[in-house]
Coordinates of C-alpha atoms in Angstrom, one line a residue:
Chain A
V4 CA 83.7 59.1 112.8
S5 CA 80.0 58.9 113.5
T6 CA 77.4 60.4 111.3
S7 CA 76.0 62.2 114.3
S8 CA 79.4 63.8 114.8
D9 CA 79.4 64.9 111.2
R10 CA 75.9 66.4 111.5
E11 CA 76.9 68.1 114.7
L12 CA 79.9 69.8 113.1
A13 CA 77.7 70.8 110.1
R14 CA 75.2 72.3 112.5
R15 CA 77.8 74.3 114.4
F16 CA 79.5 75.6 111.2
A17 CA 76.1 76.6 110.0
R18 CA 76.0 79.1 112.8
Q19 CA 78.9 80.9 111.1
D20 CA 76.7 81.6 108.1
D21 CA 75.3 85.1 107.8
A22 CA 73.0 87.0 105.5
A23 CA 75.8 89.4 104.9
F24 CA 77.5 86.8 102.7
A25 CA 74.8 86.9 100.1
A26 CA 75.6 88.5 96.8
R27 CA 75.1 92.2 96.8
E28 CA 75.0 92.6 93.1
G29 CA 73.8 90.4 90.3
F30 CA 76.2 88.6 87.9
D31 CA 75.5 91.1 85.2
A32 CA 76.5 94.0 87.4
V33 CA 79.8 92.4 88.3
I34 CA 80.6 91.0 84.9
G35 CA 78.5 93.4 82.8
R36 CA 81.4 95.6 81.7
E37 CA 83.4 92.6 80.7
R38 CA 80.4 91.1 78.9
A39 CA 79.7 94.3 77.0
T40 CA 83.1 94.3 75.5
P41 CA 84.3 90.8 75.8
R42 CA 87.5 91.3 73.9
R43 CA 88.2 94.8 74.9
R44 CA 91.8 94.2 75.7
Q45 CA 92.6 92.8 72.3
G46 CA 95.1 95.0 70.7
R47 CA 94.7 97.7 73.2
W48 CA 98.4 98.2 73.7
L49 CA 98.9 98.5 70.0
A50 CA 96.1 101.0 69.8
A51 CA 97.6 103.2 72.6
G52 CA 100.0 104.7 70.1
G53 CA 101.7 108.0 70.6
A54 CA 102.7 107.3 74.2
G55 CA 106.3 107.0 73.3
V56 CA 106.6 104.1 75.7
A57 CA 109.7 102.0 75.4
V58 CA 107.8 98.9 76.3
L59 CA 105.2 99.6 73.7
A60 CA 107.9 100.0 71.1
A61 CA 109.3 96.7 72.2
A62 CA 106.0 95.0 71.8
V63 CA 105.6 96.3 68.3
A64 CA 109.1 95.2 67.5
A65 CA 108.4 91.8 69.0
V66 CA 105.6 91.1 66.6
A67 CA 108.1 91.6 63.8
V68 CA 110.8 89.6 65.4
R69 CA 110.6 86.7 63.0
E70 CA 112.3 88.5 60.3
R71 CA 114.3 91.1 62.1
G72 CA 115.2 89.8 65.5
P73 CA 114.9 91.6 68.8
H74 CA 114.6 95.3 68.6
V75 CA 115.2 96.5 72.1
R76 CA 117.8 99.2 72.2
A77 CA 119.8 99.5 75.3
T78 CA 122.3 101.8 76.8
A79 CA 125.5 100.1 77.8
T80 CA 124.9 100.3 81.5
S81 CA 122.3 101.2 84.0
R82 CA 122.4 104.9 84.8
A83 CA 121.9 106.8 88.0
V84 CA 119.8 109.9 88.0
A85 CA 121.1 112.8 90.0
A86 CA 119.4 113.2 93.3
P87 CA 116.9 115.9 93.1
A88 CA 116.3 118.7 95.6
T89 CA 115.2 117.0 98.7
A90 CA 112.0 117.7 100.7
A91 CA 113.0 118.7 104.2
T92 CA 115.6 116.1 105.3
G93 CA 114.5 113.3 103.0
T94 CA 116.6 112.2 100.1
T95 CA 115.9 110.2 97.0
D96 CA 118.2 108.6 94.5
V97 CA 117.1 106.7 91.4
R98 CA 118.8 104.2 89.3
I99 CA 117.3 103.5 85.8
V100 CA 118.0 99.9 84.9
A101 CA 119.1 99.6 81.3
A102 CA 117.4 97.1 79.0
D103 CA 119.9 94.3 78.3
P104 CA 119.2 92.3 75.1
A105 CA 122.4 90.4 75.5
A106 CA 121.4 89.0 78.9
A107 CA 118.0 88.2 77.5
A108 CA 119.6 86.3 74.6
R109 CA 121.3 84.0 77.1
V110 CA 118.1 82.8 78.7
P111 CA 117.0 79.4 77.3
V112 CA 113.5 79.7 75.7
T113 CA 112.1 76.3 74.7
G114 CA 109.0 75.2 72.9
A115 CA 108.2 78.6 71.6
T116 CA 107.1 79.7 68.2
P117 CA 109.2 82.5 66.7
L118 CA 106.6 85.0 67.6
E119 CA 106.5 83.8 71.2
E120 CA 110.2 83.7 71.5
G121 CA 110.5 87.3 70.2
I122 CA 108.0 88.5 72.7
V123 CA 109.7 86.7 75.5
R124 CA 113.2 87.9 74.6
N125 CA 112.0 91.5 74.3
A126 CA 110.3 91.3 77.7
L127 CA 113.4 89.6 79.2
A128 CA 115.6 92.4 77.9
L129 CA 113.4 95.0 79.7
L130 CA 114.3 93.3 83.0
G131 CA 117.9 94.3 82.7
G132 CA 120.8 92.0 83.4
P133 CA 121.6 89.6 84.8
S134 CA 118.2 88.1 84.1
P135 CA 116.3 87.1 87.2
I136 CA 114.5 84.4 85.1
P137 CA 116.7 81.4 84.3
A138 CA 114.5 79.7 81.7
V139 CA 111.2 80.0 79.9
Q140 CA 109.2 77.2 78.4
F141 CA 106.1 77.0 76.2
K142 CA 104.0 73.8 76.2
D143 CA 101.3 72.8 73.8
T144 CA 98.7 71.0 75.8
G145 CA 96.5 70.1 72.9
T146 CA 93.8 72.5 73.9
G147 CA 95.9 75.5 74.7
R148 CA 99.3 76.9 75.4
D149 CA 101.0 76.8 78.7
L150 CA 103.7 79.2 79.8
V151 CA 106.2 77.8 82.3
V152 CA 108.4 80.1 84.3
R153 CA 109.9 78.3 87.2
D154 CA 112.8 78.5 89.6
V155 CA 112.8 82.2 89.4
A156 CA 115.7 83.9 91.1
V157 CA 115.1 86.7 93.5
G158 CA 115.3 89.6 91.2
N159 CA 118.1 92.1 91.0
G160 CA 118.5 92.9 94.7
A161 CA 114.7 93.3 95.4
D162 CA 113.6 91.8 98.7
A163 CA 110.2 90.9 97.3
P164 CA 110.8 87.7 95.6
R165 CA 109.4 86.9 92.2
W166 CA 107.4 90.1 91.7
L167 CA 109.6 91.0 88.7
A168 CA 109.0 87.6 87.2
L169 CA 105.3 88.1 87.7
R170 CA 105.5 91.4 85.8
F171 CA 107.4 89.6 83.1
V172 CA 104.6 87.1 82.8
Q173 CA 102.0 89.8 82.6
V174 CA 103.8 91.6 79.9
V175 CA 104.3 88.4 77.9
V176 CA 100.6 87.5 78.2
A177 CA 99.6 91.0 77.2
R178 CA 101.7 91.0 74.1
L179 CA 100.6 87.5 73.1
R180 CA 97.1 88.7 73.5
D181 CA 97.8 91.7 71.3
A182 CA 99.2 89.2 68.7
R183 CA 95.9 87.2 69.1
E184 CA 97.4 84.3 71.0
R185 CA 96.1 83.4 74.4
V186 CA 98.1 81.7 77.1
G187 CA 95.4 79.9 79.1
W188 CA 97.5 78.9 82.0
V189 CA 100.7 80.0 83.6
T190 CA 102.5 77.4 85.6
D191 CA 103.2 78.3 89.2
L192 CA 106.3 80.4 89.3
E193 CA 107.8 78.7 92.3
S194 CA 106.8 75.1 92.4
G195 CA 106.1 74.2 88.8
Q196 CA 102.6 73.2 89.8
P197 CA 99.7 74.6 87.7
G198 CA 98.7 78.0 88.8
G199 CA 95.9 80.2 88.0
P200 CA 95.3 82.3 84.9
I201 CA 97.4 85.4 84.9
E202 CA 96.0 88.4 83.2
G203 CA 97.9 90.6 80.9
M204 CA 98.0 94.3 81.4
D205 CA 95.3 96.7 80.3
A206 CA 97.5 99.6 79.7
P207 CA 101.1 100.0 78.8
P208 CA 103.5 100.9 81.6
P209 CA 104.2 104.6 82.0
P210 CA 107.4 105.9 80.5
V211 CA 110.5 105.6 82.6
E212 CA 110.7 109.4 83.0
T213 CA 107.2 109.4 84.5
L214 CA 108.2 106.7 87.0
V215 CA 111.3 108.7 88.0
Q216 CA 109.1 111.7 88.6
A217 CA 106.7 109.7 90.7
V218 CA 109.5 108.2 92.7
R219 CA 110.8 111.7 93.4
A220 CA 107.4 112.7 94.6
A221 CA 107.7 110.0 97.2
T222 CA 110.5 111.9 98.9
H223 CA 109.6 112.0 102.6
R224 CA 111.1 113.7 105.6
G225 CA 113.3 111.4 107.6
V226 CA 113.5 108.8 104.8
R227 CA 116.5 107.9 102.6
L228 CA 114.9 106.5 99.6
H229 CA 116.5 104.5 96.8
A230 CA 114.7 103.4 93.7
D231 CA 115.5 101.0 90.8
V232 CA 113.3 101.8 87.8
Y233 CA 113.0 99.1 85.2
P234 CA 111.9 99.8 81.7
I235 CA 109.3 97.0 81.9
G236 CA 107.3 99.3 84.2
A237 CA 108.6 98.1 87.5
V238 CA 110.0 100.0 90.4
V239 CA 111.9 98.7 93.5
L240 CA 111.9 101.0 96.5
R241 CA 114.2 100.7 99.4
A242 CA 113.6 103.2 102.2
R243 CA 115.9 103.7 105.2
L244 CA 114.3 105.6 108.1
D245 CA 116.1 107.9 110.4
E246 CA 115.8 107.4 114.1
A247 CA 113.0 109.9 114.7
T248 CA 110.9 108.7 111.8
F249 CA 111.3 105.1 112.9
L250 CA 110.1 105.8 116.4
A251 CA 107.3 108.0 115.2
G252 CA 106.1 104.9 113.2
D253 CA 104.1 106.8 110.6
V254 CA 105.9 105.9 107.4
V255 CA 104.2 102.9 105.9
A256 CA 104.1 101.4 102.4
H257 CA 101.3 103.7 101.3
T258 CA 103.4 106.8 102.3
L259 CA 105.9 105.8 99.6
T260 CA 103.7 104.3 97.0
A261 CA 100.9 106.9 96.8
A262 CA 102.5 108.8 94.0
L263 CA 103.2 105.6 92.0
D264 CA 99.7 104.1 92.6
R265 CA 98.3 106.7 90.3
F266 CA 99.8 104.7 87.4
P267 CA 97.9 101.5 86.8
G268 CA 100.6 99.9 84.7
V269 CA 103.3 99.9 87.4
A270 CA 104.6 96.9 89.3
L271 CA 106.0 97.9 92.6
A272 CA 108.1 96.2 95.2
G273 CA 109.7 97.7 98.2
S274 CA 111.1 97.5 101.7
I275 CA 111.4 99.8 104.7
E276 CA 114.3 99.5 107.0
T277 CA 115.2 100.7 110.4
P278 CA 118.2 103.1 110.8
D279 CA 120.6 100.2 110.9
G280 CA 119.2 98.5 107.9
T281 CA 117.1 95.9 109.7
S282 CA 114.1 95.2 107.5
L283 CA 110.7 96.1 108.9
G284 CA 109.1 94.3 106.0
N285 CA 108.4 94.1 102.3
F286 CA 105.5 95.4 100.3
G287 CA 104.5 95.4 96.7
H288 CA 102.0 94.7 94.1
A289 CA 101.7 93.9 90.5
W290 CA 98.9 94.2 88.1
N291 CA 95.7 92.9 89.7
V292 CA 97.7 90.8 92.0
G293 CA 98.1 92.1 95.5
G294 CA 101.0 91.4 97.8
G295 CA 102.6 92.5 100.9
G296 CA 103.8 91.3 104.1
D297 CA 106.1 91.9 106.9
G298 CA 109.5 90.4 106.6
G299 CA 111.5 88.7 109.2
R300 CA 113.6 90.9 111.5
V301 CA 117.0 90.2 112.9
A302 CA 117.4 91.7 116.3
R303 CA 120.6 93.7 116.7
D304 CA 121.8 96.0 119.4
A305 CA 120.9 99.6 118.5
P306 CA 123.2 102.4 119.4
P307 CA 122.2 104.4 122.5
L308 CA 120.2 107.6 122.1
R309 CA 120.9 110.6 124.4
G310 CA 117.8 112.1 125.9
R311 CA 114.9 111.4 128.2
T312 CA 113.1 108.1 128.1
R313 CA 109.6 108.1 129.6
L314 CA 107.1 105.7 128.1
D315 CA 103.5 104.9 128.9
F316 CA 102.3 101.4 128.0
T317 CA 98.7 100.2 127.8
I318 CA 98.4 96.5 127.2
A319 CA 95.0 94.9 126.7
H320 CA 94.3 91.2 126.6
S321 CA 91.1 89.9 125.2
G322 CA 89.3 86.7 125.2
L323 CA 88.3 84.7 122.2
N324 CA 85.1 86.6 121.7
G325 CA 86.9 90.0 121.8
T326 CA 85.9 91.0 125.3
A327 CA 88.7 92.6 127.2
T328 CA 89.8 90.4 130.0
A329 CA 92.7 92.5 131.4
T330 CA 94.1 95.9 130.8
R331 CA 97.5 97.0 132.3
R332 CA 98.9 100.5 132.4
L333 CA 102.6 100.9 133.1
R334 CA 105.0 103.8 133.1
L335 CA 108.7 103.5 132.5
D336 CA 110.8 106.5 133.5
C337 CA 114.5 105.9 133.0
Q338 CA 115.7 109.1 134.4
T339 CA 113.4 109.1 137.5
P340 CA 112.9 105.4 138.3
S341 CA 110.6 106.3 141.2
A342 CA 108.2 107.7 138.7
S343 CA 107.8 104.3 137.0
S344 CA 104.9 102.1 137.8
G345 CA 104.3 98.4 137.2
V346 CA 107.8 97.7 136.0
A347 CA 109.9 95.4 138.2
D348 CA 113.3 96.1 136.8
V349 CA 113.4 99.7 135.5
A350 CA 117.1 99.8 134.7
G351 CA 116.9 96.5 132.9
A352 CA 113.9 97.5 130.9
C353 CA 115.4 100.8 129.9
T354 CA 118.5 99.1 128.7
A355 CA 116.6 96.4 126.8
L356 CA 114.2 98.9 125.1
M357 CA 117.0 101.1 124.0
Q358 CA 119.2 98.2 122.7
R359 CA 116.5 96.2 121.1
R360 CA 114.3 99.1 119.9
Y361 CA 114.5 98.0 116.2
D362 CA 112.9 94.7 117.1
L363 CA 110.6 95.8 119.9
F364 CA 109.2 98.8 118.1
S365 CA 108.9 97.2 114.7
Y366 CA 105.6 97.8 113.1
G367 CA 103.4 96.7 110.1
L368 CA 103.8 98.4 106.8
T369 CA 100.6 97.5 105.1
E370 CA 97.0 97.6 106.1
H371 CA 95.7 94.4 107.3
S372 CA 92.3 93.3 108.5
C373 CA 92.0 91.1 111.5
A374 CA 89.3 88.5 111.9
P375 CA 87.1 89.6 114.8
S376 CA 88.6 86.9 117.0
G377 CA 89.7 88.9 119.9
G378 CA 93.3 89.2 120.7
D379 CA 95.7 91.6 122.4
A380 CA 96.7 95.2 121.7
I381 CA 99.4 97.5 123.0
T382 CA 99.6 101.3 122.9
I383 CA 102.9 103.1 123.6
R384 CA 103.3 106.8 124.0
G385 CA 106.2 109.0 125.2
L386 CA 109.8 109.5 124.6
L387 CA 112.7 107.2 123.9
G388 CA 116.1 108.9 124.0
G389 CA 114.3 112.2 123.6
L390 CA 112.4 111.2 120.5
P391 CA 108.7 110.8 120.4
V392 CA 107.3 107.2 120.2
R393 CA 103.9 106.3 119.1
R394 CA 102.7 102.8 118.6
D395 CA 99.2 101.3 118.4
D396 CA 99.9 97.7 117.6
D397 CA 97.5 94.8 117.6
P398 CA 98.0 91.2 116.6
C399 CA 97.2 92.1 113.0
Y400 CA 100.6 93.5 112.7
V401 CA 103.3 91.9 114.8
G402 CA 101.8 89.2 116.8
D403 CA 104.5 88.5 119.3
V404 CA 105.7 92.1 119.9
I405 CA 103.3 92.4 122.8
G406 CA 104.7 89.3 124.4
R407 CA 108.3 90.5 124.0
I408 CA 107.6 93.9 125.4
E409 CA 105.8 92.2 128.4
T410 CA 108.9 90.2 129.0
V411 CA 111.1 93.3 128.9
L412 CA 108.8 95.0 131.4
G413 CA 108.8 91.9 133.6
I414 CA 105.2 90.9 133.0
P415 CA 104.4 87.2 132.5
P416 CA 103.2 87.2 128.8
G417 CA 99.5 87.1 128.4
S418 CA 98.8 87.6 132.1
Chain B
M19 CA 84.5 73.1 77.0
A20 CA 82.6 75.4 74.7
A21 CA 83.0 79.1 75.5
R22 CA 79.3 79.5 75.8
A23 CA 79.0 76.7 78.2
V24 CA 81.7 78.2 80.4
E25 CA 79.9 81.6 80.4
V26 CA 76.6 79.9 81.4
G27 CA 78.4 77.9 84.0
L28 CA 80.0 80.9 85.5
E29 CA 76.7 82.7 85.8
R30 CA 75.1 79.7 87.4
L31 CA 78.0 79.3 89.9
Y32 CA 77.7 83.0 90.8
R33 CA 74.0 82.6 91.4
E34 CA 74.2 79.4 93.3
R35 CA 77.5 79.4 95.1
Y36 CA 78.3 83.1 95.8
R37 CA 77.3 82.8 99.4
V38 CA 79.5 79.8 100.2
L39 CA 82.4 81.3 98.2
C40 CA 82.0 84.5 100.2
R41 CA 81.9 82.6 103.5
L42 CA 85.2 80.9 102.8
A43 CA 86.7 84.1 101.4
C44 CA 85.8 85.8 104.7
A45 CA 87.4 82.9 106.6
V46 CA 90.6 83.7 104.7
T47 CA 90.5 87.5 104.8
G48 CA 88.8 87.9 108.1
D49 CA 86.9 90.8 106.7
L50 CA 83.5 90.9 105.1
E51 CA 84.2 93.7 102.6
R52 CA 87.4 92.1 101.4
A53 CA 85.5 88.8 101.1
H54 CA 83.0 90.3 98.8
E55 CA 85.7 92.0 96.8
A56 CA 87.6 88.7 96.5
V57 CA 84.6 86.8 95.2
Q58 CA 83.7 89.5 92.7
E59 CA 87.3 89.8 91.6
G60 CA 87.5 86.1 91.3
F61 CA 84.5 85.9 89.0
T62 CA 85.8 88.8 87.0
R63 CA 89.2 87.1 86.5
A64 CA 87.5 83.8 85.7
W65 CA 85.3 85.6 83.1
R66 CA 88.3 87.3 81.5
A67 CA 90.2 84.0 81.4
R68 CA 87.3 81.9 80.4
D69 CA 88.9 81.1 77.0
G70 CA 91.8 79.5 78.9
F71 CA 89.5 77.1 80.8
R72 CA 90.3 73.8 79.2
G73 CA 87.9 71.6 81.2
D74 CA 90.6 69.4 82.7
G75 CA 88.8 69.7 86.0
S76 CA 85.4 71.0 87.0
L77 CA 84.5 74.7 86.4
E78 CA 83.5 75.0 90.0
G79 CA 86.9 73.7 91.2
W80 CA 88.6 76.2 88.9
V81 CA 86.5 79.1 90.2
W82 CA 87.2 78.0 93.8
R83 CA 90.9 78.2 93.2
I84 CA 90.6 81.6 91.6
V85 CA 88.5 83.0 94.4
L86 CA 90.9 81.6 97.0
R87 CA 93.7 83.2 95.2
C88 CA 91.9 86.5 95.2
A89 CA 91.2 86.1 98.9
L90 CA 94.9 85.5 99.6
D91 CA 95.7 88.6 97.6
A92 CA 93.1 90.6 99.5
R93 CA 94.6 89.4 102.7
G94 CA 97.9 90.7 101.6
D95 CA 99.7 87.4 101.2
A96 CA 102.8 87.4 99.0
V97 CA 101.9 86.9 95.4
D98 CA 103.6 83.5 95.3
T99 CA 101.7 82.2 98.3
P100 CA 100.3 78.9 97.0
V101 CA 96.6 78.1 97.3
D102 CA 97.1 74.9 99.2
A103 CA 96.3 73.0 102.3
A104 CA 98.4 75.4 104.4
T105 CA 96.1 78.3 103.6
A106 CA 95.2 79.8 107.0
V107 CA 91.5 80.2 107.8
A108 CA 89.5 81.2 110.9
L109 CA 85.9 81.4 111.9
P110 CA 84.4 84.8 111.0
F111 CA 82.1 84.9 114.0
P112 CA 84.0 83.1 116.8
E113 CA 81.8 84.7 119.4
R114 CA 78.9 82.6 118.2
D115 CA 80.6 79.4 119.1
P116 CA 83.8 80.0 121.1
L117 CA 84.3 76.3 121.8
L118 CA 84.3 75.5 118.1
A119 CA 86.5 78.5 117.4
A120 CA 89.1 77.2 119.9
A121 CA 88.8 73.7 118.6
V122 CA 89.4 74.6 115.0
A123 CA 92.2 77.0 115.9
A124 CA 94.0 74.1 117.5
L125 CA 93.9 72.1 114.3
S126 CA 96.9 72.0 112.0
P127 CA 96.5 74.4 109.0
Q128 CA 95.9 71.5 106.6
R129 CA 93.2 69.9 108.7
R130 CA 91.6 73.2 109.4
L131 CA 91.3 74.1 105.8
V132 CA 89.9 70.8 104.8
V133 CA 87.3 71.1 107.6
F134 CA 86.3 74.5 106.4
L135 CA 86.0 73.4 102.9
R136 CA 83.8 70.5 104.0
Y137 CA 81.6 72.1 106.6
Y138 CA 81.7 75.8 105.8
A139 CA 81.9 75.6 102.0
D140 CA 79.8 72.5 101.8
L141 CA 82.2 70.8 99.4
E142 CA 82.4 67.1 99.0
T143 CA 85.7 65.2 99.2
P144 CA 86.3 65.0 95.4
R145 CA 85.8 68.7 95.0
I146 CA 88.1 69.5 98.0
A147 CA 90.7 67.3 96.5
E148 CA 90.4 69.2 93.2
V149 CA 90.5 72.7 94.8
L150 CA 93.6 71.8 96.9
G151 CA 95.3 69.7 94.2
I152 CA 95.7 66.7 96.5
A153 CA 94.5 63.1 96.3
R154 CA 91.0 62.2 97.4
G155 CA 92.3 59.7 99.8
T156 CA 94.4 62.4 101.5
V157 CA 91.4 64.6 101.9
A158 CA 89.4 61.7 103.3
A159 CA 92.1 60.8 105.8
T160 CA 92.7 64.4 106.8
L161 CA 89.0 65.0 107.3
S162 CA 88.6 61.9 109.4
Q163 CA 91.5 62.9 111.6
A164 CA 90.2 66.4 111.9
Q165 CA 86.8 65.2 112.8
A166 CA 88.2 63.0 115.5
E167 CA 90.3 65.8 116.9
L168 CA 87.4 68.2 116.9
R169 CA 85.1 65.8 118.5
A170 CA 87.6 65.1 121.2
A171 CA 88.3 68.8 121.8
L172 CA 84.6 69.7 121.9
T173 CA 83.6 66.9 124.1
Q174 CA 86.4 67.6 126.6
T175 CA 85.8 71.3 126.6
E176 CA 82.1 70.9 127.2
E177 CA 82.7 68.4 130.0
V178 CA 85.1 70.8 131.7
G179 CA 82.7 73.7 131.2
S180 CA 79.6 71.8 132.5

C-alpha cells in the first residue's frame, strides 16, 4: 500500500472531524465530584443503616462470615404475590424469588479468602436457586485481585442473558469495597478474556416490597405482566401484549420500566411478547451498564381477526446522504379491493399481513439513535382486523421490515 | 503504576485525546450527544477504577477500551457485547464524502474498525492491537487488506463517476 494512499485516506477521514467533538467541559468539571470525595463509596452501604434491606443485612453478615458462616435466611420456596387490582384490562403478577443458601453452597468458589468467599456465597444466595452462576474464582495477580465469573448460564428463565450475573458481580465488588478490598479487574463474563473494571453499587438495592410496589405500578392496559423479583435487587419483567396493544405499538420498554427506574439500585431485564408469545425483543440494564436490544423473532401464523382492514403505507427510500430518492404511497383495502392502490395482489397481501402480522408489525422496544447515514422509513396507518395500527419505523429499529412489507405488497425491495 | 501518575495521566489524556475519543464514540453510537456522554462516562469510570489499573498495558489503551465499552452501552448493545474487532462503526458525516462512506461500509466489521482506529482515531498499530486485544501482526495485515480494498473501491467508484 503506497504512502500516498495512506495519506489520501487520512485526508478523507479528516473531513469527518468536527469542532463539535471538542470537549465541552474541563476535566475538573467531569471528574470534579469524584476528585472531591475520592473514596466516597467506601463503606457507604454500611453507613446506609436503617433501611432494613435484606441485601444490606447480608452484606453485614458476610463480613462476619469467617466465624459464623453465611447468614442469609431464606424461605423454603419462592412465593407468588397475589395479583393486585388491575388497571383497566392490564394484569400483573409477581413472584418473589427466595434466597437459597443451599444452592449457593453448591457453587465452587476457588482462590478466595474467607472474607471473599463469605461475600460471594451471600450474594449467590440472593440469586435464588438453582444458581445461574456455575463457578467463581479469585486470582491474585501480584498487583491486584481478579474476579473470574465465566460460563454463566442464562439466569432463571430470563431472556436477557448474563444480566443477573452482572448484578452479582456488582454486589460482590461493592461488598468487597465496603470491606476495604478492591477488585481491580473482572474477567469477561462470557469469554474468559479480561474485561473492564466493573463498578460496585453506590446504594443498596431497594427492599423487595418496594420493588413489588414498583412492578405493580407498571400495570398497563392491554398488557399481561409477570415479574420475578430477586432479593439481590433485580427484577425480570415479561410482558405479553394483547392484540390491540400490539397493533397500536405504543408499549415499549420505558412504558414498563419507568416506575422501577426511580430506584437506582435496581437491575432490570425484561421482554415484550406478541399475543402468541413471539418475542419482540429484550431490554434491560444494570448499574451503570446499559443494555437493550431487539431479540430475534420467529414468524408464526397469527390467528385471523374479524373486522375491517384498510391500511395506508408511506415508504420512503433515501440515498446515502439522507436525501429522499423515492417515496411511495399505497393503500390496501381488503374489503373493497378496488379502493386499493399500488398493490398488485390485494388478496394475497391481505392474507399475508394478517397471518404474519407478529413478524411484519414487530417494532423496537428501546430508543436508538441512528447515524445520519440516510436510509429508509415506513409509516403505516389504518385498521387491521378492525384494530388501529400505527407504525413509524425506520432502519434504527427493524432494518428489514420495510423490505419484507414491500415484498408482501408486491414492490421490488428498495425500488 | 503509582496512583498519582494514573490521575495525572487521565487528566492529560482527557486534555489531549478527548476529541479523537469523541470522534470514535460518535462512529459507534451514531449520535453526538451520546458520544460526549460515553467519553465523559468513560473517564468517570476510569477515575473511579484508577486503583485497579495495574499498568499491564498503556493507560491510553485502557481508557480507549473503557470509552468504547461506554459507547457500546450508550448505543444500547447488550451488556456482554465484547469490545472487539467486530464492533460496528460508521462515518458520522457520510454526506461529506459519500464515496468513502460507501467504501468503508463495504468493509468487513473487523477491517472497518481497524481502519477507523487508524485514520479516524489516529492510533498507531501497537495501540490498535492493545485496544482490540489482538496481535500487532493481525492489525497490520488487516489494515493492509483494508487499505487495498478501500483504494480499489474508491478508484473504481471515482472512475465510474467521472
